[in-house]
Short mmCIF file of N, CA, C and O in Angstrom, two decimals:
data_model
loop_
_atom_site.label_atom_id
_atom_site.label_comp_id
_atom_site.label_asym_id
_atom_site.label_seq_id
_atom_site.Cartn_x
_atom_site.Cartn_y
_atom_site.Cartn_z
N UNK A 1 92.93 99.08 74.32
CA UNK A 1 93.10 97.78 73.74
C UNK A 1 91.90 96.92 74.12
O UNK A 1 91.74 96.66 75.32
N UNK A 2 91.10 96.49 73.26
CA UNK A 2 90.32 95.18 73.45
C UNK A 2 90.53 93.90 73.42
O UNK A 2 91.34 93.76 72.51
N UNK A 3 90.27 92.77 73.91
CA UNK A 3 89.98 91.79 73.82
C UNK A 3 88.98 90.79 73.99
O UNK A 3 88.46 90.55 75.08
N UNK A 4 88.66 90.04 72.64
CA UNK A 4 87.53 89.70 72.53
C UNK A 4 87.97 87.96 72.61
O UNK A 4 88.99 87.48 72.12
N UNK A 5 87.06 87.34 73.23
CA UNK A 5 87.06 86.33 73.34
C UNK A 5 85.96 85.40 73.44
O UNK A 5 84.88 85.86 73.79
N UNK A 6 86.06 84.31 73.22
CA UNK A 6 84.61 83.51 73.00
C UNK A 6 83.81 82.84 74.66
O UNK A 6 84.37 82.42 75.67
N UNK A 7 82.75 82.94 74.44
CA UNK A 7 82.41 82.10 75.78
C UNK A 7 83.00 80.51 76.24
O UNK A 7 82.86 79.99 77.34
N UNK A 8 83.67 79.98 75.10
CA UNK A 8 84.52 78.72 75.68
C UNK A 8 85.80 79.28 75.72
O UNK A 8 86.56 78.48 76.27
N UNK A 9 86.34 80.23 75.40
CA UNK A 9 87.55 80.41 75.70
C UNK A 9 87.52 81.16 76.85
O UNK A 9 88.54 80.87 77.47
N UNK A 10 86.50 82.47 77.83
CA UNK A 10 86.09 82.53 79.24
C UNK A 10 86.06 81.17 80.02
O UNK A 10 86.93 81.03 80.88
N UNK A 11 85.31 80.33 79.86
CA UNK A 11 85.55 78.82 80.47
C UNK A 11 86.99 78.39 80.62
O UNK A 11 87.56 78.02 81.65
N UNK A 12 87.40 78.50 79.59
CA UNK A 12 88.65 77.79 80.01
C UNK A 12 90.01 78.38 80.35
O UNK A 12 91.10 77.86 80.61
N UNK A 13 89.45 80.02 80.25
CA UNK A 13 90.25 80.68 81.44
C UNK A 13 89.74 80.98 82.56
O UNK A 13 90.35 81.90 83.10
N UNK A 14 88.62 80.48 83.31
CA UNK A 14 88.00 80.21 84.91
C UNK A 14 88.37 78.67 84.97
O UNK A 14 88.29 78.24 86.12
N UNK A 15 88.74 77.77 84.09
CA UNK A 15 89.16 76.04 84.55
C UNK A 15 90.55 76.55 84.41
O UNK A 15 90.99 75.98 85.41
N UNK A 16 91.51 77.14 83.97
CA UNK A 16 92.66 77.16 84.15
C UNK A 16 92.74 77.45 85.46
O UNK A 16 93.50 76.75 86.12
N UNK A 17 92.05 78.45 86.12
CA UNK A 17 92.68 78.90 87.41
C UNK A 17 92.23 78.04 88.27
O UNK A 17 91.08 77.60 88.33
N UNK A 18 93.55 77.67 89.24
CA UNK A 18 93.23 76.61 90.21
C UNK A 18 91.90 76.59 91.20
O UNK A 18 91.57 77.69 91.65
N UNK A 19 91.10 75.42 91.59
CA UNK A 19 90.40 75.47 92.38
C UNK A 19 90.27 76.31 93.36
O UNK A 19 89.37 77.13 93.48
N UNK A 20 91.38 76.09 94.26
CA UNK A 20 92.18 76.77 95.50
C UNK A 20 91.36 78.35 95.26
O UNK A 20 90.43 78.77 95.95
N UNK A 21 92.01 79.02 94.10
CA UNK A 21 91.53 80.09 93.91
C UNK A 21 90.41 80.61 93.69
O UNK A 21 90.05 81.74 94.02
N UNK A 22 89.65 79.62 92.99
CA UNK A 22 88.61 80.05 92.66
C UNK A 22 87.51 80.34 93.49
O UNK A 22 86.70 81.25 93.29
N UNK A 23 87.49 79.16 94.89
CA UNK A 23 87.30 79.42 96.16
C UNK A 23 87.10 80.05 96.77
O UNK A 23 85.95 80.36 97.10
N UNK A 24 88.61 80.74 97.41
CA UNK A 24 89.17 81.80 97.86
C UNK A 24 88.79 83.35 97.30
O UNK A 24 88.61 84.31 98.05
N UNK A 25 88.73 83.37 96.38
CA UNK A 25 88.58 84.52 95.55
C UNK A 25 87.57 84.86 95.01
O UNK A 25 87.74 84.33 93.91
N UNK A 26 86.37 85.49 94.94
CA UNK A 26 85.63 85.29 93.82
C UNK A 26 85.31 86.50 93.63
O UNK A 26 85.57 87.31 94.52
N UNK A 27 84.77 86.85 92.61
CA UNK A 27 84.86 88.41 91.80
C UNK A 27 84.49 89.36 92.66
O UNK A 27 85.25 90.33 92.72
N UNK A 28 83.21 89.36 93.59
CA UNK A 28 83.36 90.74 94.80
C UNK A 28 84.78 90.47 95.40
O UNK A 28 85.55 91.43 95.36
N UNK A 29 85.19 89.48 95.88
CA UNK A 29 86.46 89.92 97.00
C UNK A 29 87.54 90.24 96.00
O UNK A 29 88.57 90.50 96.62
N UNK A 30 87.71 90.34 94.59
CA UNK A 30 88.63 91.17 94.01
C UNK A 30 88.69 92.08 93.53
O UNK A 30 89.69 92.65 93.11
N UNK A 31 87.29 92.48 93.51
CA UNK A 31 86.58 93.29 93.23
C UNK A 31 86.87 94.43 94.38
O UNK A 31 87.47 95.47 94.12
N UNK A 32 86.27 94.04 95.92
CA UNK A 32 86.63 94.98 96.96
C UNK A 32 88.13 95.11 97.24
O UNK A 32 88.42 96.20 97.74
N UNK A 33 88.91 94.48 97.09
CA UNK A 33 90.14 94.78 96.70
C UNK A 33 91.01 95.35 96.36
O UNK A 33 92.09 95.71 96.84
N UNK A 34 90.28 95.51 95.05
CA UNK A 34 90.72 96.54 94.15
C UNK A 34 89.97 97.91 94.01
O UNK A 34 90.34 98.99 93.56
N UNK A 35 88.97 97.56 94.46
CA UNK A 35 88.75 99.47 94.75
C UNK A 35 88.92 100.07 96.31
O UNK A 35 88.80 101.29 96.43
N UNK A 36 89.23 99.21 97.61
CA UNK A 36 89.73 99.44 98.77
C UNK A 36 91.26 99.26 98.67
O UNK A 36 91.86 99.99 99.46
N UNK A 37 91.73 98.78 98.21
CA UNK A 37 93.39 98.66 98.26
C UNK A 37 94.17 98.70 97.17
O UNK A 37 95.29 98.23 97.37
N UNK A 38 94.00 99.05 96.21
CA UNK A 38 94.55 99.16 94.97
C UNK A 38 94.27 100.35 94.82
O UNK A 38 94.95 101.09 95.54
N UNK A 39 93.31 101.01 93.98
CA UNK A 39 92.79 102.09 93.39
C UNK A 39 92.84 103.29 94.27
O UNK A 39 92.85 104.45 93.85
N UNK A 40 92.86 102.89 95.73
CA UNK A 40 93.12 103.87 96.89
C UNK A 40 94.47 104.64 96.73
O UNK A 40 94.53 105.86 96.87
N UNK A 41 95.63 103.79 96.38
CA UNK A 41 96.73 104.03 96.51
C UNK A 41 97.23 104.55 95.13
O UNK A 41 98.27 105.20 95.06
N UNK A 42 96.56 104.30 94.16
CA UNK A 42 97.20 104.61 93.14
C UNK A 42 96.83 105.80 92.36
O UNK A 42 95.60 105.85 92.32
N UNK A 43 97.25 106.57 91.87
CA UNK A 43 97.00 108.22 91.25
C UNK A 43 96.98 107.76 89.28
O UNK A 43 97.96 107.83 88.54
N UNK A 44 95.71 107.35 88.91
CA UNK A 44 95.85 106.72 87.43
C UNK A 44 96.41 107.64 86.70
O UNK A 44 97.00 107.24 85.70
N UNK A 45 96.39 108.98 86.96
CA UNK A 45 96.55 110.07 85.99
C UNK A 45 98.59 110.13 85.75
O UNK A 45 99.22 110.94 85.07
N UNK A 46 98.94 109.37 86.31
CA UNK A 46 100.35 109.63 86.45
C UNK A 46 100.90 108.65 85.38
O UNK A 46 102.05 108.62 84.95
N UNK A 47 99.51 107.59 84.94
CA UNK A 47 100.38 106.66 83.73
C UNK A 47 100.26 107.07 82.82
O UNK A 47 99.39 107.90 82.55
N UNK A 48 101.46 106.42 81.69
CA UNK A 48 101.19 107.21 80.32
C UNK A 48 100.03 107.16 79.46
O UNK A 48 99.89 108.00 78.57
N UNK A 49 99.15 106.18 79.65
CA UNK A 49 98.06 105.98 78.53
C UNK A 49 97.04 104.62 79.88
O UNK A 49 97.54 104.10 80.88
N UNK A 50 95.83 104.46 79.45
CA UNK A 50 94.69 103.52 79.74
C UNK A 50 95.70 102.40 79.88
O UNK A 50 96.17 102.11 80.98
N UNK A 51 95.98 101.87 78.92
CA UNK A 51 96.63 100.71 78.90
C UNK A 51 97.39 100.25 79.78
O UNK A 51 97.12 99.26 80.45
N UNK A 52 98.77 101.15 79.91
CA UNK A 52 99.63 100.87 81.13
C UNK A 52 99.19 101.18 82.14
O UNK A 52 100.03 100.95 83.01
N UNK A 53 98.04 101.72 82.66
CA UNK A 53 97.38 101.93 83.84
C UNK A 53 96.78 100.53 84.31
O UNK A 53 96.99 100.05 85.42
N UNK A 54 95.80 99.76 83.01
CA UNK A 54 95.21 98.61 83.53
C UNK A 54 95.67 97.58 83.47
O UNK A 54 95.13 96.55 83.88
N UNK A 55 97.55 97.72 82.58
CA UNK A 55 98.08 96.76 82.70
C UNK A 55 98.47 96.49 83.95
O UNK A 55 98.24 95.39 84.46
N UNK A 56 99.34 97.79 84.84
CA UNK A 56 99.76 97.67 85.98
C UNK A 56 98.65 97.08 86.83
O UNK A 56 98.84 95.92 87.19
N UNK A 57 97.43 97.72 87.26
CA UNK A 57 96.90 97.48 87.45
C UNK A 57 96.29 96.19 88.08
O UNK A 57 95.90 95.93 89.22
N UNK A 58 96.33 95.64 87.19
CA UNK A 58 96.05 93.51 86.83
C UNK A 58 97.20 92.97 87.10
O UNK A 58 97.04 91.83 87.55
N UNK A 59 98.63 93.38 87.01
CA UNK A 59 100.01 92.79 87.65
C UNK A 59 100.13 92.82 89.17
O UNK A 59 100.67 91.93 89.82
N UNK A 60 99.44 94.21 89.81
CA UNK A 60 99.15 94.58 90.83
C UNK A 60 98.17 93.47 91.96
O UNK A 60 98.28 93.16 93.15
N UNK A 61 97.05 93.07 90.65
CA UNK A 61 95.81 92.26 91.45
C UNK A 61 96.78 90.97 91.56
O UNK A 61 97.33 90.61 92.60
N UNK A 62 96.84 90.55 90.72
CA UNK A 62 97.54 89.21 90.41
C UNK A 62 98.97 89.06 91.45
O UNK A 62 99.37 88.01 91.96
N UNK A 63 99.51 90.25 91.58
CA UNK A 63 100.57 89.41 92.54
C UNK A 63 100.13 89.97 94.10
O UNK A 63 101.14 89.84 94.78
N UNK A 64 99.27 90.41 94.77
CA UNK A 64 98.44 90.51 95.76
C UNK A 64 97.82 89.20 96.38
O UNK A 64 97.92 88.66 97.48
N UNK A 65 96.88 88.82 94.73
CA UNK A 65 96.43 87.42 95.21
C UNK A 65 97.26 86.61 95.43
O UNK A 65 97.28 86.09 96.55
N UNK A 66 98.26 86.23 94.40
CA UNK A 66 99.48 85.29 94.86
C UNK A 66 100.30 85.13 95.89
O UNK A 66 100.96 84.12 96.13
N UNK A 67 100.24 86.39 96.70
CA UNK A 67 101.04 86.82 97.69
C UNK A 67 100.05 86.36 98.98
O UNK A 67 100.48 85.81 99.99
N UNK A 68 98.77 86.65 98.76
CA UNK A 68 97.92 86.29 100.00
C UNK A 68 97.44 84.41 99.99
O UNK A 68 97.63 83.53 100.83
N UNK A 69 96.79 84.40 98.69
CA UNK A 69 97.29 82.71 98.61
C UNK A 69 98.45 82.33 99.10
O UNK A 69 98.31 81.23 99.63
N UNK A 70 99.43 82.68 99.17
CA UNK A 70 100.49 81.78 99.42
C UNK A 70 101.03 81.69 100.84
O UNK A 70 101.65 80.73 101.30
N UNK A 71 100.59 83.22 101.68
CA UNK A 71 100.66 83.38 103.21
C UNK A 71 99.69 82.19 103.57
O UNK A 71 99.88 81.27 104.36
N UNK A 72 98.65 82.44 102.81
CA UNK A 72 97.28 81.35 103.07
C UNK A 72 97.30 79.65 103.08
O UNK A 72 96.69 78.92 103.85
N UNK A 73 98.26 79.23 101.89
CA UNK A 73 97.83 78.10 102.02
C UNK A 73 99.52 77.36 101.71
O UNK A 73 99.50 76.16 101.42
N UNK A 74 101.50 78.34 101.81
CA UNK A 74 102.21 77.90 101.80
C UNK A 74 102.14 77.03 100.42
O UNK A 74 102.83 76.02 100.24
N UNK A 75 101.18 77.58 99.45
CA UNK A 75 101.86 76.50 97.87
C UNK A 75 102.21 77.81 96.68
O UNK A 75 101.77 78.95 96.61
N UNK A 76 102.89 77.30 96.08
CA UNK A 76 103.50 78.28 95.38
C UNK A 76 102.52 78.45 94.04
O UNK A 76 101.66 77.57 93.92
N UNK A 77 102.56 79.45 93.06
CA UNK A 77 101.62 79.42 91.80
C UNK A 77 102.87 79.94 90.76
O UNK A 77 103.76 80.79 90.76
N UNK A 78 102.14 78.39 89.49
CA UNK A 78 103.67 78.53 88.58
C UNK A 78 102.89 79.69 87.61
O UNK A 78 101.77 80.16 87.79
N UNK A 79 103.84 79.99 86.57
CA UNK A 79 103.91 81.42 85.64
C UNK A 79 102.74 81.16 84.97
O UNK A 79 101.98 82.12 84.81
N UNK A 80 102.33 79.67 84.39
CA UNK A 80 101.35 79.38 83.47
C UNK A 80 99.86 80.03 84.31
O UNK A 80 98.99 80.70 83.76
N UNK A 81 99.89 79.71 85.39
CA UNK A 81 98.32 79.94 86.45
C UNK A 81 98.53 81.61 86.67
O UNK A 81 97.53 82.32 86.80
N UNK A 82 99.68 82.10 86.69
CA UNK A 82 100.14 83.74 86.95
C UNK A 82 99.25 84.38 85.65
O UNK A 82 98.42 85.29 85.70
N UNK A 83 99.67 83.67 84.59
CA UNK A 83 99.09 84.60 82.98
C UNK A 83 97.94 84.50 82.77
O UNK A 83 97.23 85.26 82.12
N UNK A 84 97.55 83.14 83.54
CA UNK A 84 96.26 83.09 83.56
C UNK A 84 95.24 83.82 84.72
O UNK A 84 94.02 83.68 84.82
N UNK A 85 95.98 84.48 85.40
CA UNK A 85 95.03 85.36 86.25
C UNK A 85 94.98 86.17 85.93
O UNK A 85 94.02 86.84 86.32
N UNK A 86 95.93 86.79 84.98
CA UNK A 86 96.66 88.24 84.28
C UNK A 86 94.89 87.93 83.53
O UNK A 86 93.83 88.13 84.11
N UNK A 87 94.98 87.68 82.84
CA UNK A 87 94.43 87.07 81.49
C UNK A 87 92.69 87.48 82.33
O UNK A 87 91.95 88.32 81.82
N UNK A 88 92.36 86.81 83.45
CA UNK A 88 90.91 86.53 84.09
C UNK A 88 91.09 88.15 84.98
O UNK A 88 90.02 88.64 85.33
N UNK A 89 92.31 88.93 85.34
CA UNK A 89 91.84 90.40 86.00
C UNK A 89 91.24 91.40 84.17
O UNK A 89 90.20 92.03 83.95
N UNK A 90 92.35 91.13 83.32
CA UNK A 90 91.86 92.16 82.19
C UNK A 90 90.25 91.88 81.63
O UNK A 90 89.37 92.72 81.43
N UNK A 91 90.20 90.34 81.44
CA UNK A 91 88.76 90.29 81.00
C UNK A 91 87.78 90.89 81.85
O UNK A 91 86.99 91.81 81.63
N UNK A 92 87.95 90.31 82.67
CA UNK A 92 86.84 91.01 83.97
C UNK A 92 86.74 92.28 84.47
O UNK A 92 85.63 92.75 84.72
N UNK A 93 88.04 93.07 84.71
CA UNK A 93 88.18 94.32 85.26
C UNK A 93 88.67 95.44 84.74
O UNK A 93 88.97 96.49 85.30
N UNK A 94 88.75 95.01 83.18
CA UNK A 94 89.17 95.90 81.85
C UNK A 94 88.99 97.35 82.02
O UNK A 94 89.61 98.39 82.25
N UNK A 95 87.19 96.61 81.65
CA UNK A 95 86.60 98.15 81.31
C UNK A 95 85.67 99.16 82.56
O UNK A 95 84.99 100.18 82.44
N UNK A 96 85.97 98.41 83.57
CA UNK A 96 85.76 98.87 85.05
C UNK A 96 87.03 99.79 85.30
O UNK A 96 86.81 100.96 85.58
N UNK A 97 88.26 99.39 85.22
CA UNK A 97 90.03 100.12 85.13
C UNK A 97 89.35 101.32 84.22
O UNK A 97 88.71 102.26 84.71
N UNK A 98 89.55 101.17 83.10
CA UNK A 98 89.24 101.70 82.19
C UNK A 98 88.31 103.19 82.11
O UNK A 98 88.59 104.21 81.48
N UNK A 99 87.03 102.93 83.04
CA UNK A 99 86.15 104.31 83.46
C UNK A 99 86.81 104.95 84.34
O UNK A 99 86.87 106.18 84.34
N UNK A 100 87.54 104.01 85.41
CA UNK A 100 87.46 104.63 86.30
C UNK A 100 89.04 105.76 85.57
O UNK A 100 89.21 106.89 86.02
N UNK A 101 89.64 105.39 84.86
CA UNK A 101 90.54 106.20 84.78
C UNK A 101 90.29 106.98 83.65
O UNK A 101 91.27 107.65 83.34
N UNK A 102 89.35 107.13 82.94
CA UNK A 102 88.78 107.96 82.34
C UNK A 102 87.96 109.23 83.40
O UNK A 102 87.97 110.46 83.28
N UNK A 103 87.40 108.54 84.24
CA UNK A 103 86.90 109.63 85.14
C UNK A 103 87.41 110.16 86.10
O UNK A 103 86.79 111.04 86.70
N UNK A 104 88.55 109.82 86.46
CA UNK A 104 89.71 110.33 87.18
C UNK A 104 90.72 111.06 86.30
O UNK A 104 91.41 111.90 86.88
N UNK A 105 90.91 110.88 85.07
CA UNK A 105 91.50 112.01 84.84
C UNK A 105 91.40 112.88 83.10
O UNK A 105 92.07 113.28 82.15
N UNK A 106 89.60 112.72 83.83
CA UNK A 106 88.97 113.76 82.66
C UNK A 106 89.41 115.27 82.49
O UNK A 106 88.91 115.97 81.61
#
């Protein structure tokens, strides 16, 4: 599955996500993340298709971060800022998911 999107609509899914996060987080540290603690643990070849691999995947990043933000700073993140991280792991870490589970289970 692709998704294509415009360079103001990238903008205004990096201004949706809270400051706090943006901070805290920035594309290497979810980056190392996800290929030290995610991708370690997970066997891609066991999902049914690309898709549900990088969907899980990005549900995976997203409630990690939420989970460590929230040890971190005790504030909660509502559903709207949740879809919108959903939204900022697929753009960004799509087609990175994507090789790697192509080359894992060529």
């Amino acid at each position: 599955m692709k998704i294509i999107i415009t360079e103001r609509q990238e903008d205004l899914l990096n201004e949706n996500i809270p400051i706090a996060f943006r901070r805290r987080y920035d594309y290497n540290v979810i980056k190392s993340h996800l290929e030290f603690s995610i991708l370690e643990n997970n066997n891609a070849c066991e999902y049914d298709s690309v898709g549900n691999f990088i969907s899980d995947i990005c549900n995976m990043m997203v409630e990690d971060l939420i989970d460590d933000f929230y040890q971190s700073t005790n504030e909660d993140v509502d559903n709207k800022t949740k879809d919108d991280l959903y939204y900022f792991m697929v753009y960004n870490f799509g087609y990175y998911l994507r090789n790697f589970y192509d080359k894992q289970c060529a």
